[in-house]
């Protein structure tokens, strides 16, 4: 069984013990991850703190290191991608895309030109609005996109001049540990540390006095715990949390044409995307047509072995999530919903669920009100657009949303009324490094990506001086 190493102060390290990481497509152990001890975390954070002043000093050296990191990961794409597939279950080409995504984010931040902000209140005074790095950043990632979501943190954090301690989810630590291994000689010791362990390791990372910023992606409940822990000494936080995105189809939409993009945005990564479509609102008169079009795609979808080139969708990524998704489907069926496609697990081994389209399902059912985070989409009939908007916004989630119509202006005027951080017209998903991304209400605090994402890893300093 392959065992992987952490990266602490520039050295490859194991813990006192290892824990097995399961392949969700086979239920076999894919590899062994070290369990970071509290003493080792201390070493990582102290090393990051020690490395900070030197790393913060030279912007060109940082850009150069980020570019070299992107090149090294691109060279190792096959090795990292196949390990990522073995722990997440995502198809191989999707895993490779994720590795390329990390390289893309690193390159974007290496190349980003930061605007200078100068204010001249008078002839004799110049005010420079500057940015200073914060220090040690704790970066904590979830299991659905372990690599690219980590890079949304470490690429801007490092570029801004901070040092980083990164922790992947205990369900999917292996590819992240391999990334640390590939990058071990690119960054000076202590600049990037990668540790692995269970949830308690995360809580140590959010309460350590040397950490000045916590960047967290995960569930809302954990996000609240992270915010509480960070508040004790006013660490800055960025929280990217769960979503329950609504898509509203307007009465003028060409349902059959749009169903392909809607299906893709609901079922990408087997529905395990924070900003996937999770509730689909359709005018009652168009509901049958939409359900039929989506059910056709769901039945045609190739679900299976992620190592097979033909596979479009792999399993749900871990057993607790598999049980939760099946529980939500069963509950909806018991409440009177109909599965127009799917509705059941697929024969094992592996945590496979047939892509499921639910109709006759109503607000109040957990599959509608809560984030399902799996391959099941409830189709919800509405009679009046104001009613659809009220229902779409009637939640504490506020990550993304979309409106679908043949009239783009009309759709945009509805989209801006959605209470969410990102709103799309005639699409949903498709995240890019240069656009900020974040949630409102319980879906998060702060944003990642773009210049604003970089700013989240720095403090403002305003320098007043004689001209
Ligand atoms: P999770 O909250 O269970 O775990 C996320 C990470 O937090 C893991 O590394 C975990 O070990 C760690 N952790 C757990 N308890 C902790 C604590 N008390 N202190 C510090 N760290 C702790 O989430 P998950 O199940 O891994 O991920 C799925 C969730 O993430 C979904 O809700 C999804 O919507 C959300 N998500 C959000 C975004 C976004 O950008 N908004 C992106 C992807 C996923």
Tab-separated table of C-alpha atoms and ligand atoms in Angstrom:
chain	number	residue	atom	x	y	z
A	1	UNK	CA	0.000	0.000	0.000
A	2	UNK	CA	1.431	3.377	-1.011
A	3	UNK	CA	2.110	5.747	1.857
A	4	UNK	CA	2.318	9.481	1.308
A	5	UNK	CA	4.262	12.179	3.112
A	6	UNK	CA	3.443	15.592	4.487
A	7	UNK	CA	5.538	18.665	3.752
A	8	UNK	CA	6.732	20.443	6.900
A	9	UNK	CA	9.472	23.079	6.882
A	10	UNK	CA	10.679	21.871	3.480
A	11	UNK	CA	10.969	18.225	4.590
A	12	UNK	CA	8.906	15.199	3.648
A	13	UNK	CA	7.515	13.825	6.882
A	14	UNK	CA	5.277	11.011	8.119
A	15	UNK	CA	3.238	11.108	11.337
A	16	UNK	CA	3.139	8.672	14.245
A	17	UNK	CA	0.598	6.652	12.290
A	18	UNK	CA	-1.242	6.430	8.987
A	19	UNK	CA	-4.930	6.220	8.083
A	20	UNK	CA	-6.397	4.475	5.027
A	21	UNK	CA	-8.149	6.473	2.288
A	22	UNK	CA	-10.900	4.603	0.472
A	23	UNK	CA	-11.428	4.523	-3.287
A	24	UNK	CA	-15.163	5.266	-3.651
A	25	UNK	CA	-15.384	3.325	-6.940
A	26	UNK	CA	-14.072	0.084	-5.461
A	27	UNK	CA	-14.348	0.569	-1.681
A	28	UNK	CA	-10.739	-0.605	-1.454
A	29	UNK	CA	-8.018	1.388	0.270
A	30	UNK	CA	-6.385	3.688	-2.309
A	31	UNK	CA	-3.424	4.709	-0.168
A	32	UNK	CA	-2.341	5.688	3.308
A	33	UNK	CA	-2.157	9.202	4.609
A	34	UNK	CA	-0.082	10.296	7.604
A	35	UNK	CA	-1.906	11.592	10.646
A	36	UNK	CA	-0.276	14.885	11.618
A	37	UNK	CA	0.435	15.171	15.335
A	38	UNK	CA	-0.079	18.363	17.278
A	39	UNK	CA	3.698	18.688	17.662
A	40	UNK	CA	4.169	18.412	13.888
A	41	UNK	CA	1.499	21.039	13.254
A	42	UNK	CA	3.342	23.294	15.675
A	43	UNK	CA	6.544	22.729	13.679
A	44	UNK	CA	4.748	23.568	10.432
A	45	UNK	CA	3.236	26.776	11.787
A	46	UNK	CA	6.487	27.908	13.436
A	47	UNK	CA	8.357	27.179	10.171
A	48	UNK	CA	5.775	29.180	8.212
A	49	UNK	CA	6.121	32.071	10.645
A	50	UNK	CA	9.926	31.951	10.375
A	51	UNK	CA	9.818	31.871	6.561
A	52	UNK	CA	7.342	34.761	6.317
A	53	UNK	CA	9.603	37.867	6.408
A	54	UNK	CA	11.968	36.548	3.714
A	55	UNK	CA	9.147	35.366	1.481
A	56	UNK	CA	7.214	38.632	1.875
A	57	UNK	CA	10.204	40.684	0.738
A	58	UNK	CA	10.626	39.749	-2.943
A	59	UNK	CA	7.613	39.895	-5.238
A	60	UNK	CA	9.586	38.800	-8.335
A	61	UNK	CA	10.913	35.704	-6.559
A	62	UNK	CA	7.352	34.816	-5.576
A	63	UNK	CA	6.063	35.177	-9.115
A	64	UNK	CA	8.909	33.052	-10.392
A	65	UNK	CA	8.219	30.304	-7.834
A	66	UNK	CA	4.512	30.229	-8.715
A	67	UNK	CA	5.362	29.809	-12.402
A	68	UNK	CA	7.810	27.002	-11.628
A	69	UNK	CA	5.178	25.356	-9.437
A	70	UNK	CA	2.674	25.476	-12.316
A	71	UNK	CA	5.207	23.865	-14.658
A	72	UNK	CA	6.112	21.114	-12.168
A	73	UNK	CA	2.458	20.191	-11.619
A	74	UNK	CA	1.771	20.166	-15.350
A	75	UNK	CA	4.680	17.751	-15.810
A	76	UNK	CA	3.232	15.488	-13.105
A	77	UNK	CA	-0.373	15.649	-14.333
A	78	UNK	CA	-0.761	11.920	-15.050
A	79	UNK	CA	0.547	10.794	-11.685
A	80	UNK	CA	-1.409	13.357	-9.662
A	81	UNK	CA	-4.552	12.960	-11.773
A	82	UNK	CA	-4.739	9.200	-11.367
A	83	UNK	CA	-4.235	9.476	-7.606
A	84	UNK	CA	-6.993	12.094	-7.489
A	85	UNK	CA	-9.304	9.721	-9.357
A	86	UNK	CA	-8.537	6.908	-6.943
A	87	UNK	CA	-9.577	8.938	-3.886
A	88	UNK	CA	-12.478	11.014	-5.299
A	89	UNK	CA	-13.904	8.681	-7.957
A	90	UNK	CA	-13.988	11.444	-10.584
A	91	UNK	CA	-13.256	10.311	-14.158
A	92	UNK	CA	-9.575	10.427	-15.094
A	93	UNK	CA	-9.886	13.250	-17.614
A	94	UNK	CA	-11.783	15.356	-15.075
A	95	UNK	CA	-9.029	14.717	-12.545
A	96	UNK	CA	-6.407	15.779	-15.096
A	97	UNK	CA	-8.434	18.947	-15.771
A	98	UNK	CA	-8.331	19.670	-12.078
A	99	UNK	CA	-4.523	19.426	-12.002
A	100	UNK	CA	-4.331	21.740	-15.027
A	101	UNK	CA	-6.730	24.031	-13.130
A	102	UNK	CA	-4.221	24.345	-10.305
A	103	UNK	CA	-1.484	25.257	-12.796
A	104	UNK	CA	-3.845	27.782	-14.389
A	105	UNK	CA	-4.576	29.457	-11.026
A	106	UNK	CA	-0.877	29.574	-10.124
A	107	UNK	CA	-0.026	31.159	-13.475
A	108	UNK	CA	-2.895	33.632	-13.247
A	109	UNK	CA	-1.700	34.874	-9.865
A	110	UNK	CA	1.960	34.916	-10.969
A	111	UNK	CA	1.045	37.138	-13.921
A	112	UNK	CA	-1.475	39.366	-12.166
A	113	UNK	CA	-0.537	43.043	-12.261
A	114	UNK	CA	-1.661	44.830	-9.156
A	115	UNK	CA	-2.988	48.336	-9.650
A	116	UNK	CA	-1.299	51.104	-7.629
A	117	UNK	CA	-3.681	53.354	-5.785
A	118	UNK	CA	-2.438	56.912	-5.245
A	119	UNK	CA	-4.557	59.680	-3.763
A	120	UNK	CA	-3.374	63.332	-3.980
A	121	UNK	CA	-5.384	65.473	-1.585
A	122	UNK	CA	-3.069	68.437	-2.202
A	123	UNK	CA	0.100	69.446	-4.113
A	124	UNK	CA	2.224	68.691	-1.101
A	125	UNK	CA	0.813	65.339	0.031
A	126	UNK	CA	0.669	61.916	-1.537
A	127	UNK	CA	-1.336	59.081	-0.062
A	128	UNK	CA	-0.419	55.579	-1.172
A	129	UNK	CA	-2.910	52.797	-0.536
A	130	UNK	CA	-0.724	49.742	-0.148
A	131	UNK	CA	-1.238	46.072	0.624
A	132	UNK	CA	0.717	44.148	3.234
A	133	UNK	CA	0.709	40.360	3.590
A	134	UNK	CA	-0.771	39.018	6.806
A	135	UNK	CA	1.596	36.245	7.885
A	136	UNK	CA	0.760	32.571	8.360
A	137	UNK	CA	-2.386	31.389	6.561
A	138	UNK	CA	-4.279	28.230	7.539
A	139	UNK	CA	-5.916	26.860	4.394
A	140	UNK	CA	-8.544	24.138	4.887
A	141	UNK	CA	-10.148	22.348	1.936
A	142	UNK	CA	-13.120	20.005	1.294
A	143	UNK	CA	-13.240	16.713	-0.636
A	144	UNK	CA	-15.124	17.542	-3.832
A	145	UNK	CA	-12.354	19.439	-5.667
A	146	UNK	CA	-9.421	18.873	-3.314
A	147	UNK	CA	-6.732	20.346	-5.557
A	148	UNK	CA	-8.270	23.254	-7.368
A	149	UNK	CA	-10.055	24.566	-4.266
A	150	UNK	CA	-6.749	24.397	-2.360
A	151	UNK	CA	-5.068	26.374	-5.130
A	152	UNK	CA	-7.726	29.109	-4.820
A	153	UNK	CA	-6.145	29.595	-1.411
A	154	UNK	CA	-2.439	28.910	-1.695
A	155	UNK	CA	-1.861	30.597	-5.082
A	156	UNK	CA	-3.126	34.067	-4.029
A	157	UNK	CA	-1.921	33.668	-0.428
A	158	UNK	CA	1.649	32.951	-1.576
A	159	UNK	CA	1.615	35.622	-4.273
A	160	UNK	CA	0.506	38.195	-1.699
A	161	UNK	CA	3.554	37.290	0.415
A	162	UNK	CA	2.039	35.038	3.077
A	163	UNK	CA	3.181	31.575	4.058
A	164	UNK	CA	0.734	28.679	4.152
A	165	UNK	CA	-0.202	25.572	6.095
A	166	UNK	CA	-2.626	23.567	3.956
A	167	UNK	CA	-4.909	20.761	5.118
A	168	UNK	CA	-6.968	18.648	2.705
A	169	UNK	CA	-10.068	16.712	3.765
A	170	UNK	CA	-9.366	13.367	5.473
A	171	UNK	CA	-11.515	11.754	2.725
A	172	UNK	CA	-9.184	12.996	-0.033
A	173	UNK	CA	-5.730	13.929	1.237
A	174	UNK	CA	-3.518	11.888	-1.105
A	175	UNK	CA	-3.320	13.981	-4.284
A	176	UNK	CA	-2.791	17.121	-2.177
A	177	UNK	CA	0.074	15.408	-0.342
A	178	UNK	CA	1.538	14.465	-3.723
A	179	UNK	CA	1.259	18.101	-4.823
A	180	UNK	CA	3.252	19.026	-1.706
A	181	UNK	CA	5.824	16.411	-2.631
A	182	UNK	CA	6.149	17.730	-6.214
A	183	UNK	CA	6.491	21.311	-4.958
A	184	UNK	CA	8.834	20.506	-2.042
A	185	UNK	CA	11.941	21.972	-3.667
A	186	UNK	CA	10.267	24.911	-5.387
A	187	UNK	CA	9.408	26.986	-2.363
A	188	UNK	CA	11.865	27.901	0.414
A	189	UNK	CA	11.414	25.730	3.558
A	190	UNK	CA	8.338	26.685	5.557
A	191	UNK	CA	6.668	28.732	2.808
A	192	UNK	CA	4.201	25.987	1.817
A	193	UNK	CA	3.435	23.235	4.318
A	194	UNK	CA	0.963	20.413	3.655
A	195	UNK	CA	-0.379	18.440	6.621
A	196	UNK	CA	-3.066	15.780	6.788
A	197	UNK	CA	-5.388	14.515	9.462
A	198	UNK	CA	-8.935	14.561	10.653
A	199	UNK	CA	-11.214	17.397	11.690
A	200	UNK	CA	-9.462	18.094	14.990
A	201	UNK	CA	-6.314	19.028	13.069
A	202	UNK	CA	-8.421	21.688	11.332
A	203	UNK	CA	-9.561	23.068	14.661
A	204	UNK	CA	-5.949	23.313	15.887
A	205	UNK	CA	-5.140	25.250	12.704
A	206	UNK	CA	-7.895	27.797	13.326
A	207	UNK	CA	-6.975	28.441	16.960
A	208	UNK	CA	-3.173	28.656	16.794
A	209	UNK	CA	-1.937	32.118	17.895
A	210	UNK	CA	0.650	32.453	15.090
A	211	UNK	CA	-1.995	32.040	12.366
A	212	UNK	CA	-3.297	35.391	11.124
A	213	UNK	CA	-5.734	34.288	8.437
A	214	UNK	CA	-7.976	31.263	7.974
A	215	UNK	CA	-9.210	30.474	4.502
A	216	UNK	CA	-11.813	27.723	4.695
A	217	UNK	CA	-13.974	25.906	2.158
A	218	UNK	CA	-16.495	23.374	3.402
A	219	UNK	CA	-19.876	22.979	5.005
A	220	UNK	CA	-21.852	25.732	6.714
A	221	UNK	CA	-21.753	24.074	10.133
A	222	UNK	CA	-17.979	23.743	10.052
A	223	UNK	CA	-17.674	27.285	8.663
A	224	UNK	CA	-19.517	28.624	11.705
A	225	UNK	CA	-17.189	26.668	14.011
A	226	UNK	CA	-14.178	28.064	12.139
A	227	UNK	CA	-15.490	31.641	12.437
A	228	UNK	CA	-16.086	31.171	16.171
A	229	UNK	CA	-12.612	29.780	16.708
A	230	UNK	CA	-10.934	32.510	14.645
A	231	UNK	CA	-12.868	35.241	16.436
A	232	UNK	CA	-11.038	34.587	19.709
A	233	UNK	CA	-8.003	36.542	18.509
A	234	UNK	CA	-9.576	38.292	15.528
A	235	UNK	CA	-7.928	36.215	12.825
A	236	UNK	CA	-9.211	37.215	9.426
A	237	UNK	CA	-11.434	34.617	7.753
A	238	UNK	CA	-12.640	33.825	4.299
A	239	UNK	CA	-15.402	31.222	4.299
A	240	UNK	CA	-16.630	29.497	1.140
A	241	UNK	CA	-19.551	27.380	2.304
A	242	UNK	CA	-22.414	25.315	1.030
A	243	UNK	CA	-24.990	26.338	-1.556
A	244	UNK	CA	-28.491	25.346	-2.596
A	245	UNK	CA	-28.512	27.151	-5.923
A	246	UNK	CA	-31.779	27.820	-7.660
A	247	UNK	CA	-32.129	27.920	-11.440
A	248	UNK	CA	-35.289	29.598	-12.708
A	249	UNK	CA	-36.496	28.751	-16.204
A	250	UNK	CA	-38.682	31.530	-17.627
A	251	UNK	CA	-41.866	30.920	-19.612
A	252	UNK	CA	-40.228	31.878	-22.941
A	253	UNK	CA	-37.328	29.397	-22.617
A	254	UNK	CA	-36.645	26.708	-25.166
A	255	UNK	CA	-36.705	23.884	-22.663
A	256	UNK	CA	-35.299	21.093	-24.788
A	257	UNK	CA	-32.337	23.142	-26.000
A	258	UNK	CA	-31.522	24.429	-22.534
A	259	UNK	CA	-31.942	21.086	-20.793
A	260	UNK	CA	-28.440	19.968	-21.829
A	261	UNK	CA	-26.676	22.848	-20.093
A	262	UNK	CA	-29.009	22.591	-17.095
A	263	UNK	CA	-28.326	18.876	-16.747
A	264	UNK	CA	-24.558	19.441	-16.992
A	265	UNK	CA	-24.659	22.172	-14.338
A	266	UNK	CA	-26.651	20.002	-11.932
A	267	UNK	CA	-24.715	16.768	-12.372
A	268	UNK	CA	-21.119	17.895	-12.894
A	269	UNK	CA	-18.826	15.938	-10.572
A	270	UNK	CA	-21.879	13.763	-9.741
A	271	UNK	CA	-23.604	16.832	-8.314
A	272	UNK	CA	-20.830	17.411	-5.781
A	273	UNK	CA	-20.208	21.038	-6.638
A	274	UNK	CA	-20.852	23.867	-4.199
A	275	UNK	CA	-22.515	25.966	-6.892
A	276	UNK	CA	-24.249	23.243	-8.900
A	277	UNK	CA	-27.927	23.705	-9.745
A	278	UNK	CA	-29.672	22.150	-6.747
A	279	UNK	CA	-33.261	23.369	-7.215
A	280	UNK	CA	-34.790	23.805	-10.663
A	281	UNK	CA	-37.866	26.053	-10.914
A	282	UNK	CA	-39.894	25.546	-14.088
A	283	UNK	CA	-43.224	27.116	-15.186
A	284	UNK	CA	-45.928	24.544	-14.500
A	285	UNK	CA	-46.899	24.430	-18.188
A	286	UNK	CA	-43.327	23.482	-19.166
A	287	UNK	CA	-42.654	21.028	-16.371
A	288	UNK	CA	-43.512	17.810	-18.254
A	289	UNK	CA	-41.314	18.800	-21.178
A	290	UNK	CA	-38.391	19.712	-18.904
A	291	UNK	CA	-38.665	16.570	-16.778
A	292	UNK	CA	-38.776	14.425	-19.907
A	293	UNK	CA	-35.727	16.134	-21.443
A	294	UNK	CA	-33.701	15.866	-18.222
A	295	UNK	CA	-34.767	12.267	-17.592
A	296	UNK	CA	-33.642	11.342	-21.100
A	297	UNK	CA	-30.176	12.777	-20.386
A	298	UNK	CA	-30.026	11.140	-16.956
A	299	UNK	CA	-30.826	7.722	-18.421
A	300	UNK	CA	-28.289	8.178	-21.234
A	301	UNK	CA	-25.483	9.286	-18.884
A	302	UNK	CA	-22.588	6.849	-18.581
A	303	UNK	CA	-22.008	6.227	-14.877
A	304	UNK	CA	-19.301	3.810	-13.842
A	305	UNK	CA	-15.612	3.041	-13.620
A	306	UNK	CA	-13.767	6.383	-13.513
A	307	UNK	CA	-10.777	4.769	-15.214
A	308	UNK	CA	-12.872	4.011	-18.306
A	309	UNK	CA	-12.630	6.725	-21.004
A	310	UNK	CA	-16.340	6.487	-21.768
A	311	UNK	CA	-17.409	7.260	-18.189
A	312	UNK	CA	-19.055	10.623	-17.639
A	313	UNK	CA	-19.884	10.328	-13.946
A	314	UNK	CA	-18.161	8.441	-11.163
A	315	UNK	CA	-19.489	7.474	-7.756
A	316	UNK	CA	-20.401	9.714	-4.863
A	317	UNK	CA	-17.044	10.450	-3.256
A	318	UNK	CA	-17.434	8.852	0.159
A	319	UNK	CA	-19.701	6.561	2.100
A	320	UNK	CA	-21.325	9.099	4.480
A	321	UNK	CA	-22.265	11.308	1.526
A	322	UNK	CA	-23.551	8.283	-0.430
A	323	UNK	CA	-25.819	7.341	2.486
A	324	UNK	CA	-26.991	10.933	2.845
A	325	UNK	CA	-27.895	11.271	-0.854
A	326	UNK	CA	-29.770	7.949	-0.878
A	327	UNK	CA	-31.555	9.008	2.321
A	328	UNK	CA	-32.696	12.278	0.735
A	329	UNK	CA	-33.997	10.449	-2.343
A	330	UNK	CA	-35.849	7.828	-0.275
A	331	UNK	CA	-37.382	10.521	1.906
A	332	UNK	CA	-38.597	12.450	-1.165
A	333	UNK	CA	-40.139	9.308	-2.699
A	334	UNK	CA	-41.881	8.551	0.595
A	335	UNK	CA	-43.315	12.077	0.527
A	336	UNK	CA	-44.902	11.388	-2.854
A	337	UNK	CA	-42.202	12.465	-5.310
A	338	UNK	CA	-41.692	10.508	-8.544
A	339	UNK	CA	-38.276	9.570	-9.907
A	340	UNK	CA	-38.476	10.309	-13.640
A	341	UNK	CA	-34.962	8.844	-13.838
A	342	UNK	CA	-32.807	7.054	-11.282
A	343	UNK	CA	-34.010	6.990	-7.710
A	344	UNK	CA	-31.782	4.143	-6.589
A	345	UNK	CA	-28.196	3.103	-5.941
A	346	UNK	CA	-26.421	1.197	-8.701
A	347	UNK	CA	-25.150	-2.262	-7.984
A	348	UNK	CA	-21.851	-2.209	-6.048
A	349	UNK	CA	-19.089	-2.265	-5.185
A	350	UNK	CA	-18.662	1.483	-5.057
A	351	UNK	CA	-20.840	4.361	-3.950
A	352	UNK	CA	-22.744	4.733	-7.236
A	353	UNK	CA	-26.122	6.465	-7.417
A	354	UNK	CA	-28.134	6.604	-10.650
A	355	UNK	CA	-28.560	10.232	-11.821
A	356	UNK	CA	-31.950	11.083	-10.376
A	357	UNK	CA	-34.597	13.523	-11.620
A	358	UNK	CA	-37.370	14.092	-9.084
A	359	UNK	CA	-40.783	15.566	-9.876
A	360	UNK	CA	-43.856	16.145	-7.684
A	361	UNK	CA	-41.522	17.224	-4.949
A	362	UNK	CA	-42.167	20.313	-2.852
A	363	UNK	CA	-40.495	22.987	-0.783
A	364	UNK	CA	-40.191	21.658	2.759
A	365	UNK	CA	-38.770	18.283	1.666
A	366	UNK	CA	-35.112	18.028	2.798
A	367	UNK	CA	-33.965	17.304	-0.785
A	368	UNK	CA	-35.267	20.782	-1.690
A	369	UNK	CA	-34.525	22.760	1.462
A	370	UNK	CA	-31.067	21.345	2.173
A	371	UNK	CA	-27.957	21.024	0.045
A	372	UNK	CA	-28.100	17.531	-1.490
A	373	UNK	CA	-24.523	17.620	-2.876
A	374	UNK	CA	-25.061	14.550	-5.030
A	375	UNK	CA	-26.573	13.301	-8.312
A	376	UNK	CA	-30.209	14.228	-7.680
A	377	UNK	CA	-32.163	17.218	-8.974
A	378	UNK	CA	-35.645	18.233	-7.795
A	379	UNK	CA	-37.745	19.894	-10.534
A	380	UNK	CA	-40.153	22.353	-8.908
A	381	UNK	CA	-43.235	23.713	-10.699
A	382	UNK	CA	-44.146	27.377	-10.295
A	383	UNK	CA	-47.170	29.415	-11.403
A	384	UNK	CA	-45.898	32.946	-11.185
A	385	UNK	CA	-42.412	34.448	-11.496
A	386	UNK	CA	-42.643	36.488	-8.276
A	387	UNK	CA	-43.540	33.297	-6.461
A	388	UNK	CA	-40.526	31.505	-7.987
A	389	UNK	CA	-38.207	34.323	-6.884
A	390	UNK	CA	-39.617	34.309	-3.362
A	391	UNK	CA	-39.108	30.559	-3.111
A	392	UNK	CA	-35.626	30.714	-4.655
A	393	UNK	CA	-34.606	33.403	-2.136
A	394	UNK	CA	-36.436	31.894	0.818
A	395	UNK	CA	-33.363	30.180	2.234
A	396	UNK	CA	-30.228	31.035	4.207
A	397	UNK	CA	-28.108	29.677	1.337
A	398	UNK	CA	-26.828	32.287	-1.116
A	399	UNK	CA	-24.002	30.964	-3.257
A	400	UNK	CA	-25.127	30.991	-6.909
A	401	UNK	CA	-28.242	31.133	-9.043
A	402	UNK	CA	-29.294	31.341	-12.666
A	403	UNK	CA	-32.124	32.401	-14.959
A	404	UNK	CA	-32.863	30.760	-18.308
A	405	UNK	CA	-34.734	32.532	-21.097
A	406	UNK	CA	-34.655	33.392	-24.796
A	407	UNK	CA	-34.702	37.069	-23.771
A	408	UNK	CA	-31.312	37.817	-22.222
A	409	UNK	CA	-32.212	41.290	-20.899
A	410	UNK	CA	-35.320	39.984	-19.216
A	411	UNK	CA	-33.369	37.081	-17.711
A	412	UNK	CA	-30.638	39.432	-16.436
A	413	UNK	CA	-33.229	41.660	-14.764
A	414	UNK	CA	-34.543	38.607	-12.898
A	415	UNK	CA	-31.043	37.242	-12.157
A	416	UNK	CA	-29.988	40.370	-10.251
A	417	UNK	CA	-32.928	39.803	-7.918
A	418	UNK	CA	-31.531	36.452	-6.807
A	419	UNK	CA	-29.950	36.712	-3.343
A	420	UNK	CA	-26.647	35.077	-4.175
A	421	UNK	CA	-22.970	35.841	-4.757
A	422	UNK	CA	-22.887	34.775	-8.417
A	423	UNK	CA	-25.824	34.925	-10.831
A	424	UNK	CA	-25.730	33.577	-14.373
A	425	UNK	CA	-27.933	33.974	-17.446
A	426	UNK	CA	-28.446	30.877	-19.606
A	427	UNK	CA	-25.638	29.077	-17.867
A	428	UNK	CA	-24.626	27.992	-14.402
A	429	UNK	CA	-21.089	27.140	-13.195
A	430	UNK	CA	-17.955	27.805	-15.214
A	431	UNK	CA	-15.653	29.453	-12.685
A	432	UNK	CA	-12.620	31.416	-13.841
A	433	UNK	CA	-9.576	32.717	-11.948
A	434	UNK	CA	-10.193	36.382	-12.795
A	435	UNK	CA	-13.797	36.687	-11.490
A	436	UNK	CA	-14.448	36.936	-7.747
A	437	UNK	CA	-16.510	34.121	-6.284
A	438	UNK	CA	-18.221	33.955	-2.921
A	439	UNK	CA	-21.523	33.549	-1.157
A	440	UNK	CA	-23.997	35.725	0.710
A	441	UNK	CA	-26.016	34.797	3.817
A	442	UNK	CA	-24.796	31.447	5.172
A	443	UNK	CA	-22.907	30.555	1.980
A	444	UNK	CA	-19.865	32.487	3.039
A	445	UNK	CA	-17.871	35.525	4.018
A	446	UNK	CA	-15.442	37.187	1.612
A	447	UNK	CA	-14.537	36.080	-1.904
A	448	UNK	CA	-11.888	34.040	-3.652
A	449	UNK	CA	-10.305	34.609	-7.064
A	450	UNK	CA	-9.461	37.700	-9.061
A	451	UNK	CA	-7.779	40.731	-7.535
A	452	UNK	CA	-10.322	40.740	-4.711
A	453	UNK	CA	-9.351	37.192	-3.862
A	454	UNK	CA	-5.730	38.318	-3.581
A	455	UNK	CA	-6.772	41.269	-1.451
A	456	UNK	CA	-8.355	38.823	0.961
A	457	UNK	CA	-4.836	37.648	1.794
A	458	UNK	CA	-3.527	41.114	2.635
A	459	UNK	CA	-4.206	44.048	4.923
A	460	UNK	CA	-4.519	47.629	3.744
A	461	UNK	CA	-1.838	50.084	4.755
A	462	UNK	CA	-2.293	53.736	3.927
A	463	UNK	CA	0.956	55.694	3.652
A	464	UNK	CA	0.709	59.486	3.861
A	465	UNK	CA	3.880	61.330	2.824
A	466	UNK	CA	5.063	64.640	1.502
A	467	UNK	CA	5.081	64.607	-2.285
B	1	LIG	P1	-16.576	19.859	5.949
B	1	LIG	O1	-17.002	21.164	6.519
B	1	LIG	O2	-17.023	18.622	6.592
B	1	LIG	O3	-14.977	19.760	5.901
B	1	LIG	C1	-14.178	20.692	5.219
B	1	LIG	C2	-12.795	20.710	5.841
B	1	LIG	O4	-12.884	21.230	7.167
B	1	LIG	C3	-12.139	19.338	5.967
B	1	LIG	O5	-10.764	19.480	5.652
B	1	LIG	C4	-12.340	19.012	7.428
B	1	LIG	O6	-11.385	18.110	7.938
B	1	LIG	C5	-12.196	20.379	8.067
B	1	LIG	N1	-12.814	20.542	9.385
B	1	LIG	C6	-13.833	19.836	9.928
B	1	LIG	N2	-14.129	20.303	11.149
B	1	LIG	C7	-13.310	21.358	11.380
B	1	LIG	C8	-13.169	22.289	12.436
B	1	LIG	N3	-13.940	22.248	13.532
B	1	LIG	N4	-12.234	23.253	12.316
B	1	LIG	C9	-11.489	23.357	11.198
B	1	LIG	N5	-11.566	22.496	10.162
B	1	LIG	C10	-12.475	21.514	10.246
B	1	LIG	O7	-17.012	19.929	4.412
B	1	LIG	P2	-16.907	18.788	3.309
B	1	LIG	O8	-17.960	17.777	3.585
B	1	LIG	O9	-15.492	18.353	3.155
B	1	LIG	O10	-17.258	19.596	1.970
B	1	LIG	C11	-18.531	19.689	1.438
B	1	LIG	C12	-19.112	21.071	1.697
B	1	LIG	O11	-18.225	22.061	1.187
B	1	LIG	C13	-20.419	21.302	0.977
B	1	LIG	O12	-21.314	21.963	1.842
B	1	LIG	C14	-20.045	22.203	-0.175
B	1	LIG	O13	-21.086	22.998	-0.665
B	1	LIG	C15	-18.972	23.017	0.444
B	1	LIG	N6	-18.149	23.620	-0.605
B	1	LIG	C16	-18.190	24.991	-0.777
B	1	LIG	C17	-17.446	25.582	-1.808
B	1	LIG	C18	-17.458	27.077	-2.037
B	1	LIG	O14	-16.577	27.573	-2.722
B	1	LIG	N7	-18.416	27.819	-1.516
B	1	LIG	C19	-16.677	24.786	-2.651
B	1	LIG	C20	-16.682	23.399	-2.447
B	1	LIG	C21	-17.409	22.837	-1.412
